[in-house]
């Protein structure tokens, strides 16, 4: 009791507690980690674990519940003081050691190494205001050679979409036309993408992979700048108003073989139960009507901010579908893509056929 | 087109547009004003109106739609530039004059007076970060003697309640006990009350009036400090965890007689469709179990902040139901209140009986 009162004066930022409330109320988030840790009890038993950015300590407690011998729960902010009380409340003060420190400033006694690193480091669209830097730093300094990362991979997806909340209904707001307001509202989203929970019905094409992060091997510099050019065919008639971005994290699964997909995932797609990350939407300045099969081509650039290293800048460029190379096979209805798909379906050697057809088509296009 | 582009650079704060988006998406808010204005067309026809803090201009447009001859739409922030475009989009540039100015710095040509002032000035729990000061200033300077205020009155209500989001479920957050976190979270709400949409099921007693604002007659100083002591009987068994505060605004109704209640209201109670004001909840540091009929006594003080005049400070004090005077009749189950109620139901002269009983009871209590 005395401790609690003494500590409470340190919780200077009350907004912080609301942020942790939001995270603790994010059931898909909690349960993804809980499953990945508690259903891998055989792995965690007697292991030494580090929780990077432990917050209130919930992941460290899952590790202790799974039988970890020792958990270093590292947290730079004052929430560490509260994490200590939470650990005690759950009876794990002999297993979990909460350390208030930046992981970059941390040394462990005897330069001990850990078997596993768990961390919930993900920001909006995975990387924005996340703390992957600290997690990879901790990996390089503290993880044993054969150690495990929880999660161990993450994929960023992108798909074209409609954005009804910013585009539709503004011509009649309870009897008043507000189109010019909506136009400026959309313009304001250029510098700050919209974080919204997207209705899966509003997706206009299949998702494509923007980036794949391998937490066991990637270097930080691999993620300084991400850029893709892509074409996707609209999967229905609709209004193309933006690009929707989300991520999926995967955890090690010791019940499955190398070839199998891990069953332990945290999926923040519009088709999954909503998380506090929701989805990130880059809004087009003007909507475009598209028909089913019509190619949608864009370039997406994510660049780490020069001044604030935890922030990314997103840029989207509309491309001419005739001017860029299409994937093989491609979901769009341009002649060359339909031809490639039919060749591939005929079970000829797909690699050879595609390449030839594509080259022919390219020649035609240039004529 | 040129104008729009030229103006857009002035919309420096994009957060502002999101705030206006939230207000424009608040249907109960829009429709309450729309009804109060458009169903009073006979009143508005050919009138001169002032809209204080017009924002995007939606209320001014309702007034123009209702037949007003002239609307002065006064707005201090840069959103005024956007309001001009919205007015034009709706074809009312000959009726509505958007003026970017603080109303306190405004002069109208020939010291003209207006027939009506419309304003959506309400803040959280009516007064917090609202702009009533500016509305009453405008009334005193610009409104004709027999002019009308839209709305013309507002009432703040308060009722005891449970606050499950801050109290319940924290002993098991997906398998982890977080009671100490929830305790600190609640403590953080002392300095900043919680704005939440309350389930009406969580109300624990009838609402009582905290304050009544008469927009036609009140002086600003009347609202510098509001304080009540009150007792209310719990209307069911439950956990008393906080006080829920909301407001109701009423508009003039020229179809009803003096004695009738206006049918034009904006009601932000937990029982009404949710608005962007939601409800404001003051959270108790510790919950109290109450049984149906048990008296709940409290003092609530609202005081204008000395430094930031648009802010109020709220303070709640738990009182001993034995130590304060109860209303007559009172919904609680204390002997004196039950006796008063039965006397009143017997149709004796209620005032005389109550007073006597109350005095007797008080004497008994002191023994």
Short mmCIF file of N, CA and C in Angstrom, two decimals, chain A residues 1 4-5 7-8 11 14-18 20-21 24-27 30-31 34 56-58 61-62 65 79 82 85-86 89-90 165-166 169-181 183-185 187-189 191-192 194 196, chain B residues 1 4-5 7-8 11 14-18 20-21 24-27 30-31 34 56-58 61-62 65 79 82 85-86 89-90 165-166 169-181 183-185 187-189 191-192 194 196:
data_model
loop_
_atom_site.label_atom_id
_atom_site.label_comp_id
_atom_site.label_asym_id
_atom_site.label_seq_id
_atom_site.Cartn_x
_atom_site.Cartn_y
_atom_site.Cartn_z
N UNK A 1 0.85 -1.20 0.00
CA UNK A 1 0.00 0.00 0.00
C UNK A 1 0.88 1.25 0.00
N UNK A 4 2.48 1.76 -3.37
CA UNK A 4 1.59 2.29 -4.39
C UNK A 4 1.46 3.80 -4.29
N UNK A 5 1.24 4.26 -3.07
CA UNK A 5 1.05 5.70 -2.88
C UNK A 5 2.33 6.44 -3.24
N UNK A 7 4.59 5.56 -5.31
CA UNK A 7 4.87 5.54 -6.74
C UNK A 7 3.96 6.45 -7.55
N UNK A 8 2.76 6.63 -7.05
CA UNK A 8 1.74 7.23 -7.93
C UNK A 8 2.13 8.63 -8.37
N UNK A 11 3.58 8.91 -11.89
CA UNK A 11 2.79 8.75 -13.12
C UNK A 11 2.32 10.12 -13.56
N UNK A 14 -1.06 11.37 -17.42
CA UNK A 14 -2.25 10.55 -17.31
C UNK A 14 -2.71 10.06 -18.67
N UNK A 15 -2.37 10.80 -19.71
CA UNK A 15 -2.73 10.35 -21.05
C UNK A 15 -2.13 8.96 -21.30
N UNK A 16 -0.93 8.75 -20.78
CA UNK A 16 -0.29 7.44 -20.94
C UNK A 16 -1.18 6.31 -20.46
N UNK A 17 -1.83 6.49 -19.33
CA UNK A 17 -2.66 5.41 -18.81
C UNK A 17 -3.82 5.14 -19.77
N UNK A 18 -4.36 6.17 -20.39
CA UNK A 18 -5.44 5.95 -21.35
C UNK A 18 -4.94 5.17 -22.57
N UNK A 20 -2.57 2.93 -22.48
CA UNK A 20 -2.45 1.53 -22.05
C UNK A 20 -3.82 0.89 -21.85
N UNK A 21 -4.80 1.69 -21.44
CA UNK A 21 -6.17 1.18 -21.35
C UNK A 21 -6.62 0.70 -22.73
N UNK A 24 -4.88 -2.56 -23.52
CA UNK A 24 -5.37 -3.68 -22.71
C UNK A 24 -6.78 -4.09 -23.11
N UNK A 25 -7.53 -3.16 -23.70
CA UNK A 25 -8.88 -3.48 -24.15
C UNK A 25 -8.90 -4.07 -25.56
N UNK A 26 -7.73 -4.17 -26.15
CA UNK A 26 -7.61 -4.71 -27.51
C UNK A 26 -7.48 -6.23 -27.41
N UNK A 27 -8.61 -6.90 -27.44
CA UNK A 27 -8.66 -8.34 -27.23
C UNK A 27 -7.89 -9.13 -28.29
N UNK A 30 -4.24 -8.92 -27.31
CA UNK A 30 -3.88 -9.70 -26.13
C UNK A 30 -3.91 -11.20 -26.44
N UNK A 31 -4.99 -11.62 -27.11
CA UNK A 31 -5.18 -13.06 -27.29
C UNK A 31 -4.18 -13.65 -28.27
N UNK A 34 -1.22 -14.13 -26.14
CA UNK A 34 -1.50 -15.15 -25.13
C UNK A 34 -1.42 -16.55 -25.74
N UNK A 56 2.45 -2.26 -19.29
CA UNK A 56 1.88 -2.70 -18.02
C UNK A 56 2.38 -4.08 -17.60
N UNK A 57 3.09 -4.78 -18.47
CA UNK A 57 3.69 -6.06 -18.10
C UNK A 57 2.89 -7.29 -18.51
N UNK A 58 1.84 -7.11 -19.29
CA UNK A 58 0.94 -8.24 -19.58
C UNK A 58 1.66 -9.37 -20.33
N UNK A 61 3.89 -11.39 -18.09
CA UNK A 61 3.11 -12.29 -17.23
C UNK A 61 2.69 -13.53 -18.01
N UNK A 62 2.32 -13.38 -19.28
CA UNK A 62 2.05 -14.56 -20.10
C UNK A 62 3.27 -15.47 -20.13
N UNK A 65 3.53 -17.22 -16.89
CA UNK A 65 2.49 -18.25 -16.82
C UNK A 65 2.87 -19.48 -17.67
N UNK A 79 5.64 4.04 -16.74
CA UNK A 79 4.67 2.96 -16.60
C UNK A 79 5.37 1.72 -16.01
N UNK A 82 4.36 1.06 -12.55
CA UNK A 82 3.07 0.40 -12.44
C UNK A 82 3.20 -1.08 -12.81
N UNK A 85 4.01 -3.21 -9.92
CA UNK A 85 2.86 -3.51 -9.07
C UNK A 85 1.97 -4.58 -9.71
N UNK A 86 1.83 -4.54 -11.03
CA UNK A 86 1.01 -5.53 -11.73
C UNK A 86 1.66 -6.92 -11.60
N UNK A 89 0.94 -8.15 -8.21
CA UNK A 89 -0.49 -8.52 -8.11
C UNK A 89 -0.72 -9.92 -8.67
N UNK A 90 0.08 -10.30 -9.67
CA UNK A 90 -0.09 -11.60 -10.29
C UNK A 90 0.86 -12.66 -9.73
N UNK A 165 -16.38 7.35 -45.58
CA UNK A 165 -16.48 8.40 -44.55
C UNK A 165 -15.90 9.72 -45.02
N UNK A 166 -14.98 9.69 -45.98
CA UNK A 166 -14.38 10.94 -46.45
C UNK A 166 -14.93 11.36 -47.81
N UNK A 169 -21.73 10.89 -48.90
CA UNK A 169 -22.70 11.53 -48.00
C UNK A 169 -22.51 13.03 -47.80
N UNK A 170 -21.38 13.60 -48.24
CA UNK A 170 -21.11 15.01 -47.94
C UNK A 170 -21.92 15.96 -48.83
N UNK A 171 -22.62 15.43 -49.83
CA UNK A 171 -23.47 16.32 -50.61
C UNK A 171 -24.80 16.57 -49.90
N UNK A 172 -25.07 15.85 -48.82
CA UNK A 172 -26.29 16.10 -48.06
C UNK A 172 -26.07 15.78 -46.58
N UNK A 173 -25.55 16.73 -45.84
CA UNK A 173 -25.38 16.56 -44.39
C UNK A 173 -26.63 17.13 -43.73
N UNK A 174 -27.59 16.27 -43.51
CA UNK A 174 -28.85 16.69 -42.90
C UNK A 174 -29.42 17.94 -43.57
N UNK A 175 -29.38 17.92 -44.91
CA UNK A 175 -30.02 18.99 -45.66
C UNK A 175 -29.09 20.08 -46.16
N UNK A 176 -27.81 19.97 -45.87
CA UNK A 176 -26.86 20.99 -46.30
C UNK A 176 -25.75 20.33 -47.13
N UNK A 177 -25.36 20.97 -48.23
CA UNK A 177 -24.32 20.43 -49.08
C UNK A 177 -22.95 20.83 -48.52
N UNK A 178 -22.10 19.85 -48.29
CA UNK A 178 -20.81 20.10 -47.64
C UNK A 178 -19.67 19.52 -48.48
N UNK A 179 -19.81 19.58 -49.80
CA UNK A 179 -18.80 18.98 -50.66
C UNK A 179 -17.46 19.71 -50.54
N UNK A 180 -17.51 21.02 -50.43
CA UNK A 180 -16.26 21.77 -50.35
C UNK A 180 -15.56 21.50 -49.01
N UNK A 181 -16.34 21.29 -47.97
CA UNK A 181 -15.75 20.90 -46.68
C UNK A 181 -15.03 19.57 -46.82
N UNK A 183 -13.88 18.15 -49.40
CA UNK A 183 -12.70 18.27 -50.26
C UNK A 183 -11.49 18.74 -49.44
N UNK A 184 -11.71 19.74 -48.60
CA UNK A 184 -10.61 20.21 -47.76
C UNK A 184 -10.24 19.18 -46.69
N UNK A 185 -11.24 18.48 -46.20
CA UNK A 185 -10.97 17.43 -45.23
C UNK A 185 -10.06 16.36 -45.84
N UNK A 187 -8.07 16.77 -48.35
CA UNK A 187 -6.76 17.38 -48.57
C UNK A 187 -5.93 17.33 -47.29
N UNK A 188 -6.61 17.53 -46.17
CA UNK A 188 -5.89 17.53 -44.89
C UNK A 188 -5.30 16.16 -44.58
N UNK A 189 -5.84 15.12 -45.20
CA UNK A 189 -5.36 13.76 -44.93
C UNK A 189 -4.10 13.43 -45.72
N UNK A 191 -1.28 14.93 -45.49
CA UNK A 191 -0.11 15.02 -44.63
C UNK A 191 -0.23 14.08 -43.44
N UNK A 192 -1.40 13.50 -43.27
CA UNK A 192 -1.63 12.66 -42.09
C UNK A 192 -2.65 11.62 -42.48
N UNK A 194 -5.37 8.65 -42.65
CA UNK A 194 -6.54 8.41 -41.80
C UNK A 194 -6.41 7.03 -41.14
N UNK A 196 -8.66 4.41 -39.67
CA UNK A 196 -10.07 4.06 -39.53
C UNK A 196 -10.26 2.56 -39.60
N UNK B 1 -12.91 28.35 -58.13
CA UNK B 1 -11.78 27.39 -58.03
C UNK B 1 -10.54 28.09 -57.51
N UNK B 4 -10.84 28.84 -53.83
CA UNK B 4 -10.63 27.68 -52.96
C UNK B 4 -9.16 27.41 -52.75
N UNK B 5 -8.43 27.41 -53.85
CA UNK B 5 -7.01 27.10 -53.76
C UNK B 5 -6.30 28.18 -52.94
N UNK B 7 -7.52 30.03 -50.65
CA UNK B 7 -7.87 30.00 -49.23
C UNK B 7 -7.25 28.84 -48.48
N UNK B 8 -7.04 27.75 -49.19
CA UNK B 8 -6.72 26.52 -48.47
C UNK B 8 -5.45 26.64 -47.65
N UNK B 11 -5.94 27.25 -43.89
CA UNK B 11 -6.42 26.23 -42.97
C UNK B 11 -5.22 25.53 -42.36
N UNK B 14 -5.09 21.24 -39.36
CA UNK B 14 -5.93 20.20 -39.94
C UNK B 14 -6.75 19.49 -38.87
N UNK B 15 -6.26 19.51 -37.65
CA UNK B 15 -7.03 18.91 -36.56
C UNK B 15 -8.41 19.58 -36.49
N UNK B 16 -8.45 20.87 -36.71
CA UNK B 16 -9.72 21.58 -36.70
C UNK B 16 -10.74 20.94 -37.61
N UNK B 17 -10.32 20.56 -38.80
CA UNK B 17 -11.27 19.97 -39.74
C UNK B 17 -11.83 18.67 -39.19
N UNK B 18 -11.00 17.90 -38.50
CA UNK B 18 -11.49 16.67 -37.90
C UNK B 18 -12.53 16.95 -36.82
N UNK B 20 -14.57 19.49 -36.82
CA UNK B 20 -15.81 19.85 -37.52
C UNK B 20 -16.44 18.63 -38.18
N UNK B 21 -15.61 17.70 -38.63
CA UNK B 21 -16.15 16.44 -39.16
C UNK B 21 -16.98 15.74 -38.08
N UNK B 24 -20.24 17.57 -37.65
CA UNK B 24 -21.16 17.40 -38.78
C UNK B 24 -21.72 15.98 -38.84
N UNK B 25 -20.99 15.04 -38.26
CA UNK B 25 -21.47 13.66 -38.24
C UNK B 25 -22.39 13.38 -37.04
N UNK B 26 -22.58 14.39 -36.21
CA UNK B 26 -23.43 14.24 -35.03
C UNK B 26 -24.86 14.55 -35.43
N UNK B 27 -25.57 13.51 -35.82
CA UNK B 27 -26.93 13.66 -36.36
C UNK B 27 -27.92 14.25 -35.35
N UNK B 30 -27.30 18.00 -35.33
CA UNK B 30 -27.76 18.68 -36.53
C UNK B 30 -29.29 18.73 -36.59
N UNK B 31 -29.90 17.58 -36.33
CA UNK B 31 -31.35 17.50 -36.52
C UNK B 31 -32.12 18.30 -35.49
N UNK B 34 -31.92 21.71 -36.89
CA UNK B 34 -32.68 21.77 -38.14
C UNK B 34 -34.19 21.85 -37.86
N UNK B 56 -18.60 25.61 -39.77
CA UNK B 56 -18.73 25.39 -41.22
C UNK B 56 -19.95 26.10 -41.80
N UNK B 57 -20.82 26.67 -40.95
CA UNK B 57 -21.95 27.46 -41.45
C UNK B 57 -23.26 26.71 -41.53
N UNK B 58 -23.32 25.50 -41.03
CA UNK B 58 -24.53 24.69 -41.21
C UNK B 58 -25.77 25.32 -40.59
N UNK B 61 -27.07 28.20 -42.63
CA UNK B 61 -27.77 27.73 -43.82
C UNK B 61 -29.18 27.28 -43.48
N UNK B 62 -29.36 26.61 -42.33
CA UNK B 62 -30.73 26.28 -41.89
C UNK B 62 -31.57 27.56 -41.78
N UNK B 65 -32.45 28.72 -45.15
CA UNK B 65 -33.47 27.82 -45.70
C UNK B 65 -34.85 28.13 -45.10
N UNK B 79 -11.71 28.63 -39.98
CA UNK B 79 -12.76 27.83 -40.61
C UNK B 79 -13.79 28.77 -41.27
N UNK B 82 -13.64 28.63 -44.92
CA UNK B 82 -14.32 27.47 -45.49
C UNK B 82 -15.83 27.66 -45.43
N UNK B 85 -17.16 29.32 -48.45
CA UNK B 85 -17.30 28.43 -49.60
C UNK B 85 -18.54 27.55 -49.46
N UNK B 86 -18.81 27.10 -48.23
CA UNK B 86 -19.99 26.25 -48.00
C UNK B 86 -21.26 27.05 -48.27
N UNK B 89 -21.65 27.24 -51.94
CA UNK B 89 -22.06 25.92 -52.46
C UNK B 89 -23.56 25.72 -52.30
N UNK B 90 -24.13 26.29 -51.25
CA UNK B 90 -25.56 26.13 -51.00
C UNK B 90 -26.40 27.29 -51.55
N UNK B 165 -16.54 0.44 -17.39
CA UNK B 165 -15.28 0.47 -18.16
C UNK B 165 -14.09 0.79 -17.27
N UNK B 166 -14.32 1.47 -16.15
CA UNK B 166 -13.19 1.81 -15.28
C UNK B 166 -13.13 0.93 -14.04
N UNK B 169 -14.16 -5.87 -14.78
CA UNK B 169 -13.36 -6.67 -15.73
C UNK B 169 -11.85 -6.59 -15.53
N UNK B 170 -11.35 -5.64 -14.71
CA UNK B 170 -9.91 -5.45 -14.60
C UNK B 170 -9.24 -6.53 -13.76
N UNK B 171 -10.03 -7.38 -13.09
CA UNK B 171 -9.40 -8.48 -12.36
C UNK B 171 -9.04 -9.64 -13.29
N UNK B 172 -9.48 -9.55 -14.55
CA UNK B 172 -9.12 -10.61 -15.51
C UNK B 172 -9.07 -10.03 -16.92
N UNK B 173 -7.94 -9.46 -17.26
CA UNK B 173 -7.74 -8.95 -18.62
C UNK B 173 -7.09 -10.07 -19.42
N UNK B 174 -7.92 -10.86 -20.07
CA UNK B 174 -7.41 -11.99 -20.86
C UNK B 174 -6.39 -12.82 -20.08
N UNK B 175 -6.74 -13.07 -18.82
CA UNK B 175 -5.92 -13.97 -18.02
C UNK B 175 -4.94 -13.30 -17.08
N UNK B 176 -4.92 -11.98 -17.05
CA UNK B 176 -3.98 -11.26 -16.18
C UNK B 176 -4.77 -10.31 -15.28
N UNK B 177 -4.40 -10.25 -14.01
CA UNK B 177 -5.08 -9.37 -13.08
C UNK B 177 -4.50 -7.96 -13.17
N UNK B 178 -5.35 -6.99 -13.42
CA UNK B 178 -4.89 -5.61 -13.66
C UNK B 178 -5.60 -4.64 -12.71
N UNK B 179 -5.88 -5.09 -11.49
CA UNK B 179 -6.63 -4.24 -10.56
C UNK B 179 -5.84 -2.98 -10.19
N UNK B 180 -4.54 -3.14 -10.01
CA UNK B 180 -3.74 -1.99 -9.61
C UNK B 180 -3.63 -0.98 -10.77
N UNK B 181 -3.62 -1.50 -11.99
CA UNK B 181 -3.65 -0.59 -13.14
C UNK B 181 -4.95 0.21 -13.14
N UNK B 183 -6.89 0.91 -10.75
CA UNK B 183 -6.93 1.84 -9.63
C UNK B 183 -6.23 3.15 -10.00
N UNK B 184 -5.07 3.01 -10.62
CA UNK B 184 -4.35 4.22 -11.04
C UNK B 184 -5.07 4.93 -12.19
N UNK B 185 -5.68 4.14 -13.04
CA UNK B 185 -6.44 4.73 -14.14
C UNK B 185 -7.58 5.59 -13.58
N UNK B 187 -7.71 6.91 -10.65
CA UNK B 187 -7.12 8.06 -9.97
C UNK B 187 -6.81 9.16 -11.00
N UNK B 188 -6.38 8.75 -12.17
CA UNK B 188 -6.03 9.73 -13.20
C UNK B 188 -7.25 10.51 -13.66
N UNK B 189 -8.44 9.94 -13.43
CA UNK B 189 -9.67 10.61 -13.89
C UNK B 189 -10.12 11.70 -12.91
N UNK B 191 -8.48 14.32 -12.10
CA UNK B 191 -8.14 15.64 -12.61
C UNK B 191 -8.77 15.88 -13.98
N UNK B 192 -9.35 14.85 -14.54
CA UNK B 192 -9.87 14.98 -15.89
C UNK B 192 -11.03 14.00 -16.01
N UNK B 194 -14.07 11.62 -17.18
CA UNK B 194 -14.15 10.71 -18.32
C UNK B 194 -15.32 11.12 -19.23
N UNK B 196 -17.59 9.55 -21.75
CA UNK B 196 -17.96 8.25 -22.31
C UNK B 196 -19.45 8.21 -22.64
#
